PDB file of C-alpha atoms in Angstrom:
ATOM      1  CA  MET A   1    -197.225 -15.910  43.759  1.00 56.00           C
ATOM      2  CA  SER A   2    -196.870 -14.350  40.368  1.00 57.00           C
ATOM      3  CA  GLU A   3    -195.032 -11.352  41.829  1.00 57.00           C
ATOM      4  CA  VAL A   4    -192.626 -13.616  43.729  1.00 54.00           C
ATOM      5  CA  ALA A   5    -191.918 -15.582  40.582  1.00 55.00           C
ATOM      6  CA  HIS A   6    -191.436 -12.370  38.679  1.00 55.00           C
ATOM      7  CA  LEU A   7    -188.933 -11.022  41.242  1.00 54.00           C
ATOM      8  CA  LYS A   8    -187.150 -14.341  41.290  1.00 56.00           C
ATOM      9  CA  ASN A   9    -186.885 -14.263  37.529  1.00 62.00           C
ATOM     10  CA  ASP A  10    -185.482 -10.688  37.612  1.00 59.00           C
ATOM     11  CA  ASN A  11    -182.881 -11.672  40.166  1.00 61.00           C
ATOM     12  CA  GLU A  12    -181.787 -14.555  38.048  1.00 63.00           C
ATOM     13  CA  LYS A  13    -181.485 -12.278  35.026  1.00 62.00           C
ATOM     14  CA  ARG A  14    -179.495  -9.707  37.012  1.00 64.00           C
ATOM     15  CA  HIS A  15    -177.246 -12.451  38.298  1.00 61.00           C
ATOM     16  CA  SER A  16    -176.810 -13.789  34.793  1.00 65.00           C
ATOM     17  CA  PHE A  17    -175.998 -10.303  33.471  1.00 62.00           C
ATOM     18  CA  TYR A  18    -173.570  -9.759  36.323  1.00 58.00           C
ATOM     19  CA  GLN A  19    -171.810 -13.014  35.586  1.00 67.00           C
ATOM     20  CA  GLN A  20    -171.592 -12.131  31.909  1.00 66.00           C
ATOM     21  CA  TYR A  21    -170.265  -8.687  32.806  1.00 60.00           C
ATOM     22  CA  GLN A  22    -167.756 -10.174  35.236  1.00 65.00           C
ATOM     23  CA  THR A  23    -166.612 -12.684  32.646  1.00 69.00           C
ATOM     24  CA  LEU A  24    -166.259  -9.955  30.028  1.00 64.00           C
ATOM     25  CA  THR A  25    -164.359  -7.775  32.482  1.00 69.00           C
ATOM     26  CA  ASP A  26    -162.039 -10.625  33.422  1.00 64.00           C
ATOM     27  CA  GLU A  27    -161.419 -11.378  29.754  1.00 68.00           C
ATOM     28  CA  THR A  28    -160.739  -7.699  29.039  1.00 71.00           C
ATOM     29  CA  VAL A  29    -158.318  -7.444  31.945  1.00 67.00           C
ATOM     30  CA  ALA A  30    -156.616 -10.666  30.910  1.00 70.00           C
ATOM     31  CA  SER A  31    -156.376  -9.440  27.328  1.00 72.00           C
ATOM     32  CA  GLU A  32    -154.952  -6.105  28.430  1.00 73.00           C
ATOM     33  CA  ARG A  33    -152.484  -7.880  30.731  1.00 77.00           C
ATOM     34  CA  GLN A  34    -151.469 -10.177  27.903  1.00 79.00           C
ATOM     35  CA  SER A  35    -151.047  -7.264  25.523  1.00 76.00           C
ATOM     36  CA  ARG A  36    -149.051  -5.329  28.105  1.00 77.00           C
ATOM     37  CA  ASN A  37    -146.816  -8.331  28.802  1.00 78.00           C
ATOM     38  CA  ALA A  38    -146.285  -8.853  25.078  1.00 78.00           C
ATOM     39  CA  LEU A  39    -145.416  -5.186  24.651  1.00 78.00           C
ATOM     40  CA  LEU A  40    -143.004  -5.269  27.592  1.00 79.00           C
ATOM     41  CA  GLN A  41    -141.400  -8.417  26.226  1.00 83.00           C
ATOM     42  CA  GLN A  42    -141.039  -6.807  22.794  1.00 81.00           C
ATOM     43  CA  ILE A  43    -139.490  -3.684  24.344  1.00 84.00           C
ATOM     44  CA  GLU A  44    -137.130  -5.842  26.396  1.00 79.00           C
ATOM     45  CA  THR A  45    -136.164  -7.859  23.327  1.00 83.00           C
ATOM     46  CA  GLU A  46    -135.519  -4.692  21.304  1.00 79.00           C
ATOM     47  CA  GLN A  47    -133.449  -3.223  24.141  1.00 82.00           C
ATOM     48  CA  GLN A  48    -131.435  -6.437  24.323  1.00 82.00           C
ATOM     49  CA  LEU A  49    -130.847  -6.367  20.568  1.00 82.00           C
ATOM     50  CA  LEU A  50    -129.867  -2.714  20.812  1.00 80.00           C
ATOM     51  CA  LEU A  51    -127.408  -3.470  23.614  1.00 79.00           C
ATOM     52  CA  GLU A  52    -125.917  -6.354  21.641  1.00 77.00           C
ATOM     53  CA  THR A  53    -125.644  -4.144  18.543  1.00 78.00           C
ATOM     54  CA  GLU A  54    -123.982  -1.376  20.536  1.00 75.00           C
ATOM     55  CA  LYS A  55    -121.604  -3.905  22.105  1.00 74.00           C
ATOM     56  CA  SER A  56    -120.750  -5.321  18.673  1.00 73.00           C
ATOM     57  CA  SER A  57    -120.149  -1.799  17.360  1.00 73.00           C
ATOM     58  CA  TYR A  58    -118.021  -0.992  20.390  1.00 71.00           C
ATOM     59  CA  ASP A  59    -116.012  -4.200  19.953  1.00 72.00           C
ATOM     60  CA  PHE A  60    -115.587  -3.411  16.261  1.00 71.00           C
ATOM     61  CA  VAL A  61    -114.331   0.101  17.065  1.00 78.00           C
ATOM     62  CA  ILE A  62    -111.921  -1.266  19.680  1.00 80.00           C
ATOM     63  CA  VAL A  63    -110.581  -3.905  17.298  1.00 76.00           C
ATOM     64  CA  GLY A  64    -110.249  -1.259  14.577  1.00 79.00           C
ATOM     65  CA  LEU A  65    -108.368   1.139  16.831  1.00 78.00           C
ATOM     66  CA  VAL A  66    -106.031  -1.599  18.056  1.00 77.00           C
ATOM     67  CA  SER A  67    -105.369  -2.683  14.461  1.00 75.00           C
ATOM     68  CA  VAL A  68    -104.631   0.895  13.390  1.00 77.00           C
ATOM     69  CA  LEU A  69    -102.295   1.395  16.342  1.00 75.00           C
ATOM     70  CA  LEU A  70    -100.427  -1.843  15.634  1.00 72.00           C
ATOM     71  CA  LEU A  71    -100.160  -1.005  11.932  1.00 72.00           C
ATOM     72  CA  SER A  72     -98.955   2.522  12.712  1.00 69.00           C
ATOM     73  CA  PHE A  73     -96.367   1.178  15.136  1.00 65.00           C
ATOM     74  CA  GLY A  74     -95.187  -1.373  12.583  1.00 69.00           C
ATOM     75  CA  ILE A  75     -94.870   1.250   9.852  1.00 73.00           C
ATOM     76  CA  TYR A  76     -93.029   3.600  12.217  1.00 64.00           C
ATOM     77  CA  PHE A  77     -90.691   0.838  13.369  1.00 60.00           C
ATOM     78  CA  PHE A  78     -89.731  -0.327   9.868  1.00 62.00           C
ATOM     79  CA  TYR A  79     -89.501   3.235   8.523  1.00 65.00           C
ATOM     80  CA  ASN A  80     -87.287   4.260  11.424  1.00 63.00           C
ATOM     81  CA  ARG A  81     -85.050   1.224  10.951  1.00 75.00           C
ATOM     82  CA  LYS A  82     -84.804   1.940   7.202  1.00 68.00           C
ATOM     83  CA  LEU A  83     -83.995   5.590   7.945  1.00 65.00           C
ATOM     84  CA  ASN A  84     -81.252   4.623  10.409  1.00 72.00           C
ATOM     85  CA  ARG A  85     -79.769   2.203   7.874  1.00 81.00           C
ATOM     86  CA  GLU A  86     -79.789   4.883   5.166  1.00 73.00           C
ATOM     87  CA  TYR A  87     -78.196   7.433   7.505  1.00 75.00           C
ATOM     88  CA  ALA A  88     -75.442   4.955   8.416  1.00 81.00           C
ATOM     89  CA  HIS A  89     -74.822   4.474   4.677  1.00 78.00           C
ATOM     90  CA  PHE A  90     -74.715   8.256   4.229  1.00 74.00           C
ATOM     91  CA  GLU A  91     -72.038   8.575   6.933  1.00 82.00           C
ATOM     92  CA  SER A  92     -69.984   5.835   5.285  1.00 79.00           C
ATOM     93  CA  LEU A  93     -70.113   7.844   2.037  1.00 79.00           C
ATOM     94  CA  LEU A  94     -68.759  10.914   3.832  1.00 81.00           C
ATOM     95  CA  GLN A  95     -65.946   8.802   5.269  1.00 83.00           C
ATOM     96  CA  LYS A  96     -65.062   7.598   1.775  1.00 79.00           C
ATOM     97  CA  ILE A  97     -64.963  11.173   0.529  1.00 76.00           C
ATOM     98  CA  ALA A  98     -62.740  12.179   3.451  1.00 75.00           C
ATOM     99  CA  SER A  99     -60.313   9.272   2.954  1.00 74.00           C
ATOM    100  CA  GLU A 100     -60.388   8.732  -0.824  1.00 74.00           C
ATOM    101  CA  GLY A 101     -61.540  12.114  -2.081  1.00 70.00           C
ATOM    102  CA  GLN A 102     -64.427  10.604  -4.040  1.00 74.00           C
ATOM    103  CA  ILE A 103     -67.188   8.016  -4.030  1.00 72.00           C
ATOM    104  CA  LYS A 104     -66.427   4.897  -6.011  1.00 68.00           C
ATOM    105  CA  PRO A 105     -69.544   2.879  -6.818  1.00 68.00           C
ATOM    106  CA  VAL A 106     -69.192  -0.852  -6.228  1.00 49.00           C
ATOM    107  CA  ARG A 107     -69.063  -2.705  -9.522  1.00 47.00           C
ATOM    108  CA  ASP A 108     -71.199  -5.812  -9.826  1.00 42.00           C
ATOM    109  CA  ALA A 109     -69.850  -9.279 -10.505  1.00 37.00           C
ATOM    110  CA  ALA A 110     -71.068  -9.282 -14.103  1.00 39.00           C
ATOM    111  CA  TYR A 111     -69.015  -6.188 -14.882  1.00 45.00           C
ATOM    112  CA  SER A 112     -65.915  -7.669 -13.191  1.00 42.00           C
ATOM    113  CA  ILE A 113     -66.199 -10.842 -15.268  1.00 37.00           C
ATOM    114  CA  GLN A 114     -66.698  -8.780 -18.415  1.00 44.00           C
ATOM    115  CA  GLU A 115     -63.630  -6.707 -17.558  1.00 44.00           C
ATOM    116  CA  THR A 116     -61.508  -9.835 -17.023  1.00 39.00           C
ATOM    117  CA  VAL A 117     -62.270 -11.328 -20.435  1.00 41.00           C
ATOM    118  CA  TYR A 118     -62.324  -7.974 -22.256  1.00 48.00           C
ATOM    119  CA  LYS A 119     -59.799  -7.606 -25.032  1.00 54.00           C
ATOM    120  CA  GLY A 120     -59.526  -4.106 -26.430  1.00 68.00           C
ATOM    121  CA  ILE A 121     -57.292  -2.376 -28.887  1.00 82.00           C
ATOM    122  CA  ALA A 122     -53.556  -2.150 -28.291  1.00 87.00           C
ATOM    123  CA  ILE A 123     -52.301   1.289 -27.228  1.00 91.00           C
ATOM    124  CA  PRO A 124     -48.601   2.221 -27.156  1.00 93.00           C
ATOM    125  CA  GLU A 125     -47.448   2.423 -23.542  1.00 93.00           C
ATOM    126  CA  LYS A 126     -46.267   6.031 -23.815  1.00 95.00           C
ATOM    127  CA  THR A 127     -49.536   7.081 -25.420  1.00 95.00           C
ATOM    128  CA  GLU A 128     -51.531   5.329 -22.712  1.00 95.00           C
ATOM    129  CA  GLN A 129     -49.547   7.051 -19.972  1.00 96.00           C
ATOM    130  CA  PHE A 130     -49.932  10.373 -21.739  1.00 97.00           C
ATOM    131  CA  ILE A 131     -53.718   9.943 -21.778  1.00 97.00           C
ATOM    132  CA  LEU A 132     -53.775   8.932 -18.098  1.00 97.00           C
ATOM    133  CA  ASP A 133     -51.804  12.035 -17.152  1.00 97.00           C
ATOM    134  CA  LYS A 134     -54.163  14.197 -19.181  1.00 97.00           C
ATOM    135  CA  LEU A 135     -57.184  12.564 -17.528  1.00 97.00           C
ATOM    136  CA  ALA A 136     -55.709  13.259 -14.096  1.00 96.00           C
ATOM    137  CA  GLU A 137     -55.385  16.933 -15.034  1.00 97.00           C
ATOM    138  CA  PHE A 138     -58.888  16.908 -16.526  1.00 97.00           C
ATOM    139  CA  GLU A 139     -60.396  15.520 -13.305  1.00 96.00           C
ATOM    140  CA  LYS A 140     -58.992  18.496 -11.360  1.00 95.00           C
ATOM    141  CA  THR A 141     -60.993  20.898 -13.545  1.00 96.00           C
ATOM    142  CA  THR A 142     -64.747  21.340 -13.843  1.00 97.00           C
ATOM    143  CA  TYR A 143     -64.840  20.871 -17.610  1.00 97.00           C
ATOM    144  CA  PHE A 144     -66.816  17.659 -17.093  1.00 97.00           C
ATOM    145  CA  ASN A 145     -69.738  19.866 -15.952  1.00 98.00           C
ATOM    146  CA  ASN A 146     -70.034  21.226 -19.486  1.00 97.00           C
ATOM    147  CA  PRO A 147     -73.436  19.987 -20.750  1.00 96.00           C
ATOM    148  CA  GLY A 148     -72.029  19.630 -24.271  1.00 94.00           C
ATOM    149  CA  ILE A 149     -69.044  17.453 -23.373  1.00 97.00           C
ATOM    150  CA  SER A 150     -68.618  14.353 -25.515  1.00 97.00           C
ATOM    151  CA  LEU A 151     -66.022  11.690 -26.182  1.00 98.00           C
ATOM    152  CA  GLN A 152     -65.036  13.575 -29.316  1.00 98.00           C
ATOM    153  CA  SER A 153     -64.684  16.966 -27.612  1.00 97.00           C
ATOM    154  CA  LEU A 154     -62.663  15.528 -24.707  1.00 98.00           C
ATOM    155  CA  ALA A 155     -60.393  13.566 -27.053  1.00 98.00           C
ATOM    156  CA  LYS A 156     -59.706  16.782 -28.947  1.00 97.00           C
ATOM    157  CA  LYS A 157     -59.048  18.662 -25.710  1.00 96.00           C
ATOM    158  CA  LEU A 158     -56.574  15.965 -24.554  1.00 96.00           C
ATOM    159  CA  ASN A 159     -54.864  15.787 -27.942  1.00 96.00           C
ATOM    160  CA  THR A 160     -55.712  12.139 -28.598  1.00 96.00           C
ATOM    161  CA  ASN A 161     -58.249  10.146 -30.582  1.00 96.00           C
ATOM    162  CA  THR A 162     -61.597   8.757 -29.440  1.00 96.00           C
ATOM    163  CA  LYS A 163     -60.567   5.085 -29.701  1.00 96.00           C
ATOM    164  CA  TYR A 164     -57.527   5.491 -27.457  1.00 96.00           C
ATOM    165  CA  LEU A 165     -59.425   7.662 -24.987  1.00 97.00           C
ATOM    166  CA  SER A 166     -62.394   5.291 -24.763  1.00 96.00           C
ATOM    167  CA  GLU A 167     -60.075   2.281 -24.356  1.00 96.00           C
ATOM    168  CA  THR A 168     -58.028   3.961 -21.621  1.00 96.00           C
ATOM    169  CA  ILE A 169     -61.133   4.960 -19.685  1.00 96.00           C
ATOM    170  CA  HIS A 170     -62.528   1.440 -19.993  1.00 95.00           C
ATOM    171  CA  VAL A 171     -59.360  -0.297 -18.850  1.00 94.00           C
ATOM    172  CA  HIS A 172     -58.195   2.078 -16.124  1.00 94.00           C
ATOM    173  CA  LYS A 173     -61.459   3.612 -14.912  1.00 94.00           C
ATOM    174  CA  CYS A 174     -63.479   0.412 -15.408  1.00 93.00           C
ATOM    175  CA  LYS A 175     -66.439   2.211 -16.982  1.00 94.00           C
ATOM    176  CA  ASN A 176     -67.593   3.714 -20.238  1.00 96.00           C
ATOM    177  CA  PHE A 177     -67.238   7.400 -21.102  1.00 97.00           C
ATOM    178  CA  ASN A 178     -70.741   8.495 -20.049  1.00 96.00           C
ATOM    179  CA  THR A 179     -70.518   6.736 -16.676  1.00 96.00           C
ATOM    180  CA  TYR A 180     -67.061   8.226 -16.116  1.00 97.00           C
ATOM    181  CA  ILE A 181     -68.312  11.774 -16.745  1.00 98.00           C
ATOM    182  CA  ASN A 182     -71.487  11.332 -14.713  1.00 97.00           C
ATOM    183  CA  GLU A 183     -69.597  10.033 -11.687  1.00 96.00           C
ATOM    184  CA  LEU A 184     -67.197  12.983 -11.849  1.00 97.00           C
ATOM    185  CA  ARG A 185     -70.215  15.293 -11.856  1.00 97.00           C
ATOM    186  CA  ILE A 186     -71.853  13.582  -8.871  1.00 97.00           C
ATOM    187  CA  ASN A 187     -68.626  13.661  -6.868  1.00 95.00           C
ATOM    188  CA  TYR A 188     -68.242  17.344  -7.720  1.00 96.00           C
ATOM    189  CA  ILE A 189     -71.732  18.312  -6.566  1.00 97.00           C
ATOM    190  CA  ILE A 190     -71.324  16.266  -3.379  1.00 95.00           C
ATOM    191  CA  LYS A 191     -68.096  18.094  -2.586  1.00 94.00           C
ATOM    192  CA  MET A 192     -69.869  21.399  -3.142  1.00 95.00           C
ATOM    193  CA  MET A 193     -72.727  20.396  -0.811  1.00 95.00           C
ATOM    194  CA  THR A 194     -70.359  19.218   1.909  1.00 93.00           C
ATOM    195  CA  SER A 195     -68.131  22.300   1.691  1.00 92.00           C
ATOM    196  CA  ASP A 196     -70.686  25.046   1.013  1.00 94.00           C
ATOM    197  CA  ALA A 197     -73.919  24.964   3.051  1.00 92.00           C
ATOM    198  CA  ARG A 198     -75.619  27.256   0.534  1.00 95.00           C
ATOM    199  CA  PHE A 199     -75.931  24.310  -1.844  1.00 96.00           C
ATOM    200  CA  LEU A 200     -78.200  22.566   0.657  1.00 95.00           C
ATOM    201  CA  ASN A 201     -80.828  25.248   0.092  1.00 95.00           C
ATOM    202  CA  TYR A 202     -80.824  25.021  -3.704  1.00 96.00           C
ATOM    203  CA  LYS A 203     -83.458  23.114  -5.641  1.00 95.00           C
ATOM    204  CA  VAL A 204     -82.512  19.743  -7.101  1.00 96.00           C
ATOM    205  CA  SER A 205     -83.043  21.170 -10.588  1.00 96.00           C
ATOM    206  CA  TYR A 206     -80.395  23.828  -9.891  1.00 96.00           C
ATOM    207  CA  LEU A 207     -77.955  21.220  -8.550  1.00 97.00           C
ATOM    208  CA  ALA A 208     -78.526  19.188 -11.725  1.00 97.00           C
ATOM    209  CA  GLU A 209     -77.862  22.200 -13.931  1.00 97.00           C
ATOM    210  CA  THR A 210     -74.757  23.154 -11.945  1.00 97.00           C
ATOM    211  CA  CYS A 211     -73.047  19.862 -12.669  1.00 97.00           C
ATOM    212  CA  GLY A 212     -74.080  19.615 -16.306  1.00 96.00           C
ATOM    213  CA  PHE A 213     -77.118  17.357 -16.328  1.00 97.00           C
ATOM    214  CA  SER A 214     -79.808  18.116 -18.858  1.00 92.00           C
ATOM    215  CA  SER A 215     -82.706  17.285 -16.541  1.00 94.00           C
ATOM    216  CA  HIS A 216     -83.748  16.870 -12.923  1.00 94.00           C
ATOM    217  CA  SER A 217     -84.691  13.215 -13.524  1.00 95.00           C
ATOM    218  CA  ALA A 218     -81.380  12.291 -15.181  1.00 96.00           C
ATOM    219  CA  PHE A 219     -79.444  13.852 -12.303  1.00 97.00           C
ATOM    220  CA  SER A 220     -81.542  12.081  -9.658  1.00 97.00           C
ATOM    221  CA  SER A 221     -81.174   8.742 -11.424  1.00 96.00           C
ATOM    222  CA  VAL A 222     -77.375   8.979 -11.683  1.00 96.00           C
ATOM    223  CA  PHE A 223     -77.069  10.346  -8.135  1.00 96.00           C
ATOM    224  CA  LYS A 224     -79.042   7.355  -6.850  1.00 95.00           C
ATOM    225  CA  SER A 225     -76.928   4.880  -8.832  1.00 93.00           C
ATOM    226  CA  VAL A 226     -73.685   6.357  -7.462  1.00 94.00           C
ATOM    227  CA  THR A 227     -74.644   6.967  -3.826  1.00 94.00           C
ATOM    228  CA  ASP A 228     -77.633   4.650  -3.349  1.00 93.00           C
ATOM    229  CA  LEU A 229     -79.468   7.726  -2.009  1.00 95.00           C
ATOM    230  CA  THR A 230     -81.674  10.284  -3.713  1.00 95.00           C
ATOM    231  CA  PRO A 231     -80.458  13.908  -3.836  1.00 96.00           C
ATOM    232  CA  LYS A 232     -83.208  14.924  -1.383  1.00 95.00           C
ATOM    233  CA  GLN A 233     -82.200  12.186   1.069  1.00 95.00           C
ATOM    234  CA  PHE A 234     -78.551  13.217   0.868  1.00 95.00           C
ATOM    235  CA  VAL A 235     -79.386  16.888   1.450  1.00 96.00           C
ATOM    236  CA  SER A 236     -81.685  16.009   4.357  1.00 94.00           C
ATOM    237  CA  PHE A 237     -79.052  13.829   6.026  1.00 94.00           C
ATOM    238  CA  LEU A 238     -76.346  16.435   5.498  1.00 93.00           C
ATOM    239  CA  LYS A 239     -78.516  19.136   7.078  1.00 93.00           C
ATOM    240  CA  LYS A 240     -79.167  16.820  10.006  1.00 90.00           C
ATOM    241  CA  LYS A 241     -75.462  16.153  10.429  1.00 88.00           C
ATOM    242  CA  ASN A 242     -74.629  19.857  10.248  1.00 87.00           C
ATOM    243  CA  GLU A 243     -77.204  20.628  12.939  1.00 84.00           C
ATOM    244  CA  LYS A 244     -75.523  18.149  15.295  1.00 78.00           C
ATOM    245  CA  GLN A 245     -72.158  19.851  14.909  1.00 68.00           C
TER     246      GLN A 245
END
């Protein structure tokens, strides 16, 4: 009986150990499964975040490219329209030169009003006509390109005085002495550029020196005020026109 009880007790212990082992194994498997599921879920979440990040980056790149393209098109459109408008203005200047022999800048309203109310000194009619005739002869020369020209030197050359000369220029040319000389210079250099293609290959500084300006900047400023174009624009347009012919 004692042996039977002993065997029975051993079986119960083995069964108990087996159950404990089975429970531990089930818990281990469940824990591993849980860990694996958690890891898979984490990987899936990270992949989803990565996909969303890549999509956001892709969308950002697309939006950026579209914006750049639209901006580039807008800049090109407005630049091209501005260029066409400037070229049309350039052609109108050439027509003025062909019909009138010179470019006459449009005077603003303020100057016109000032001219209307202006009261200068009285000049004898014969003297005034004499000065006008002398100015007409002067304009056919290139003396105005002399860098040292002044109201005094021109008055001496025309055999008159500075007051009469300044008054005649103001009344009949509607400008002061410096503006009168500068516009003669600009018209001269434009005629040279339109008649001699070699002038289109010269530097702006040389063009300025040729027509008596003391500096590149002074020449460019006056050229712009007379033609509403820079010297470089005018040269570029003239080359373009010559290529078409």
